Coordinates of C-alpha atoms in Angstrom, one line a residue:
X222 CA 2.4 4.0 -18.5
X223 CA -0.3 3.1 -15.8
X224 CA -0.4 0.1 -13.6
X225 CA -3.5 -1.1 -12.0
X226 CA -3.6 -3.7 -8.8
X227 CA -6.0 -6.0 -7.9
X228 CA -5.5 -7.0 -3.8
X229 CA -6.8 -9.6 -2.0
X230 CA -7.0 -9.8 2.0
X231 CA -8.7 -10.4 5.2
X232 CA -10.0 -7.5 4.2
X233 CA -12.1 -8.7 0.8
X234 CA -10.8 -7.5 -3.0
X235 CA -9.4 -4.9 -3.7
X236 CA -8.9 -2.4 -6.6
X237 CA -6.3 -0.3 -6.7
X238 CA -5.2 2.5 -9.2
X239 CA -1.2 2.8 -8.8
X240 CA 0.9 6.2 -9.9
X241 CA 5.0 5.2 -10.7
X242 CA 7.3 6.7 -8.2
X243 CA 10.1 9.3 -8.6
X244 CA 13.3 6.2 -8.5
X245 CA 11.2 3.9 -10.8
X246 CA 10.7 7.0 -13.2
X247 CA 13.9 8.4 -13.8
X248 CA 15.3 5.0 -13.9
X249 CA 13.0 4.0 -16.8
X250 CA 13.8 7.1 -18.5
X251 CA 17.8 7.2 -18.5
X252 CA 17.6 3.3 -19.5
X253 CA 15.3 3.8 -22.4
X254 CA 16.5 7.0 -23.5
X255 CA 19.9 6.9 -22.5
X256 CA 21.3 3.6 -22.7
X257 CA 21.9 3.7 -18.7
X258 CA 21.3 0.5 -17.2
X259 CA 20.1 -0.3 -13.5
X260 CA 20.1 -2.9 -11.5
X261 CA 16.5 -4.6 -10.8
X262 CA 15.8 -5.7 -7.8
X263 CA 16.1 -9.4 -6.6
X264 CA 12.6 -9.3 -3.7
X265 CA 9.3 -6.4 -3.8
X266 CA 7.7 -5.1 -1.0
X267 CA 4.7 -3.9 0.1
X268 CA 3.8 -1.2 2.8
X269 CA 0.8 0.3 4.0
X270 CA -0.8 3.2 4.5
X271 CA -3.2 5.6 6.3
X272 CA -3.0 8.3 3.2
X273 CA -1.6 9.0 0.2
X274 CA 2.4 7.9 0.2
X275 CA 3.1 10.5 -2.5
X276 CA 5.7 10.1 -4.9
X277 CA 8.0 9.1 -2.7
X278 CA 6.4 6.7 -0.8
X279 CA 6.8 7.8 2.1
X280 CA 3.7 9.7 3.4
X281 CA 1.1 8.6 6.0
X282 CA 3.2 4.7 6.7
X283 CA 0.9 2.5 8.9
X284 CA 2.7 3.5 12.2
X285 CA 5.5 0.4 13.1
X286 CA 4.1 -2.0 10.7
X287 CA 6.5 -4.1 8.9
X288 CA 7.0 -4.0 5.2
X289 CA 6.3 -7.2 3.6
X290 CA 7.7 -9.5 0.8
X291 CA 5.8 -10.5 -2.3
X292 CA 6.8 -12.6 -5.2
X293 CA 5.0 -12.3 -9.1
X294 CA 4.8 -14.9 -11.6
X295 CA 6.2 -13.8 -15.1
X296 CA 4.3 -12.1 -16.8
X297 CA 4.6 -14.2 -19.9
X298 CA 3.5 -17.4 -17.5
X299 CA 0.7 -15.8 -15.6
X300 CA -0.6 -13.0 -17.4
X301 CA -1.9 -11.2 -21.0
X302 CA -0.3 -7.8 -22.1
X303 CA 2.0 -6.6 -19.6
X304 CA -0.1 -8.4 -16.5
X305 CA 2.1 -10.3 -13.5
X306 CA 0.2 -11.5 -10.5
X307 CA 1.3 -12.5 -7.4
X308 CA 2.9 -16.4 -6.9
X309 CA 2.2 -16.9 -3.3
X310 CA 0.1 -16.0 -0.3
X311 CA 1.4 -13.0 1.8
X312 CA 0.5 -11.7 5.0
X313 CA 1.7 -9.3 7.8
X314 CA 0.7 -8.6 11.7
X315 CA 0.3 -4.9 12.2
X316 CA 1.5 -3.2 14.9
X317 CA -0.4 -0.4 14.9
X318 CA -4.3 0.8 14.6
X319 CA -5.8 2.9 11.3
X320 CA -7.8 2.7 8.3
X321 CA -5.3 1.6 5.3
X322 CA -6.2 4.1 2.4
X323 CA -3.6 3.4 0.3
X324 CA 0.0 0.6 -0.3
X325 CA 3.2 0.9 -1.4
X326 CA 5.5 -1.2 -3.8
X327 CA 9.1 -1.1 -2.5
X328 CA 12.7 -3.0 -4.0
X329 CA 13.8 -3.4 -0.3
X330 CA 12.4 -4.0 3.2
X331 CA 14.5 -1.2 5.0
X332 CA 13.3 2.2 5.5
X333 CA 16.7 3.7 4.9
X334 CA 18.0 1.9 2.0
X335 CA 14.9 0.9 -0.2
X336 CA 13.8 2.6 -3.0
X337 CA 10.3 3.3 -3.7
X338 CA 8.9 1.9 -7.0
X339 CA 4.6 1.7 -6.9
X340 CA 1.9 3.3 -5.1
X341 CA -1.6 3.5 -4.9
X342 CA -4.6 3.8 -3.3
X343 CA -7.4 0.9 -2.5
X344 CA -10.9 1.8 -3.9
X345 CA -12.2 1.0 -0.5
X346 CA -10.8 1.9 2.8
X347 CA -10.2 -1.1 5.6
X348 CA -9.8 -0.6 9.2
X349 CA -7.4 -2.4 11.6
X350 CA -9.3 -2.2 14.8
X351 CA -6.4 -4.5 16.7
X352 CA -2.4 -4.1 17.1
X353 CA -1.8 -7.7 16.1
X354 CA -4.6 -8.2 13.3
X355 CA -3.4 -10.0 9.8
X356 CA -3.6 -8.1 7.1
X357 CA -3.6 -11.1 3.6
X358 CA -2.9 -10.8 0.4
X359 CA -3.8 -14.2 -1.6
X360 CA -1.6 -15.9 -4.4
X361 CA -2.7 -14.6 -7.5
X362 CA -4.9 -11.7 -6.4
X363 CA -2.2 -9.0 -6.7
X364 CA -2.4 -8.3 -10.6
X365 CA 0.3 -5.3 -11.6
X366 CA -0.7 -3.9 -15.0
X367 CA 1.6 -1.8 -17.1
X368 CA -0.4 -0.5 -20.5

């Protein structure tokens, strides 16, 4: 199973290459091969980040910066063979400096609670030069992919 991402921003498009995380993979596992059902989650995040955020999701966080909601259309309404892209326009104000490398797809907003799902890294690094800077993501130009 990959997932590619297409993002969209002040920044210009992006392409990113995503790898599944460790809850999203186990949880996929037991309920196909297992009958064990879990619950999926009602909002997705996105973080950022100055590095790889590893399996986990957790590695190299763009210091202080908020996590940020994102919707999808269906991907039967918006998309061919397994594609969903973003409904809305989504942006966040950084509160930190550093050259985003990579982002993160989360089930929650808190640190402590939220389980990671997605992550990946852009094909091009940006720079945030200023604490206060927007970083965008357009409706419709982040595309997950499952094949």
């Amino acid at each position: 199973m990959g997932l590619s991402i297409r993002g969209r921003s002040l920044f210009g498009v992006q392409e990113v290459n995503m790898g599944v995380g460790e809850f999203y993979v186990t949880r996929v596992l037991n309920e196909l091969l297992r009958n064990t059902s879990f619950a999926l989650p009602s909002a997705w995040w996105i973080s950022l980040h100055t590095g790889a955020a590893g399996r986990t999701g957790t590695g190299n966080a763009l210091a202080s910066s908020p996590r940020f909601s994102i919707t999808f259309y269906a991907a039967a309404t918006n998309g061919t063979g397994g594609q969903a892209s973003s409904s809305g326009a989504v942006s966040v104000v950084v509160s930190a400096t550093g050259t985003i490398t990579d982002i993160g797809i989360w089930d929650g907003s808190s640190t402590a609670t939220a389980n990671h799902i997605w992550n990946g890294a852009l094909t091009a690094s940006k720079t945030v030069a200023n604490v206060g800077d927007t970083v965008q993501i357009s409706a419709g130009q982040l595309v997950v992919k499952l094949e």
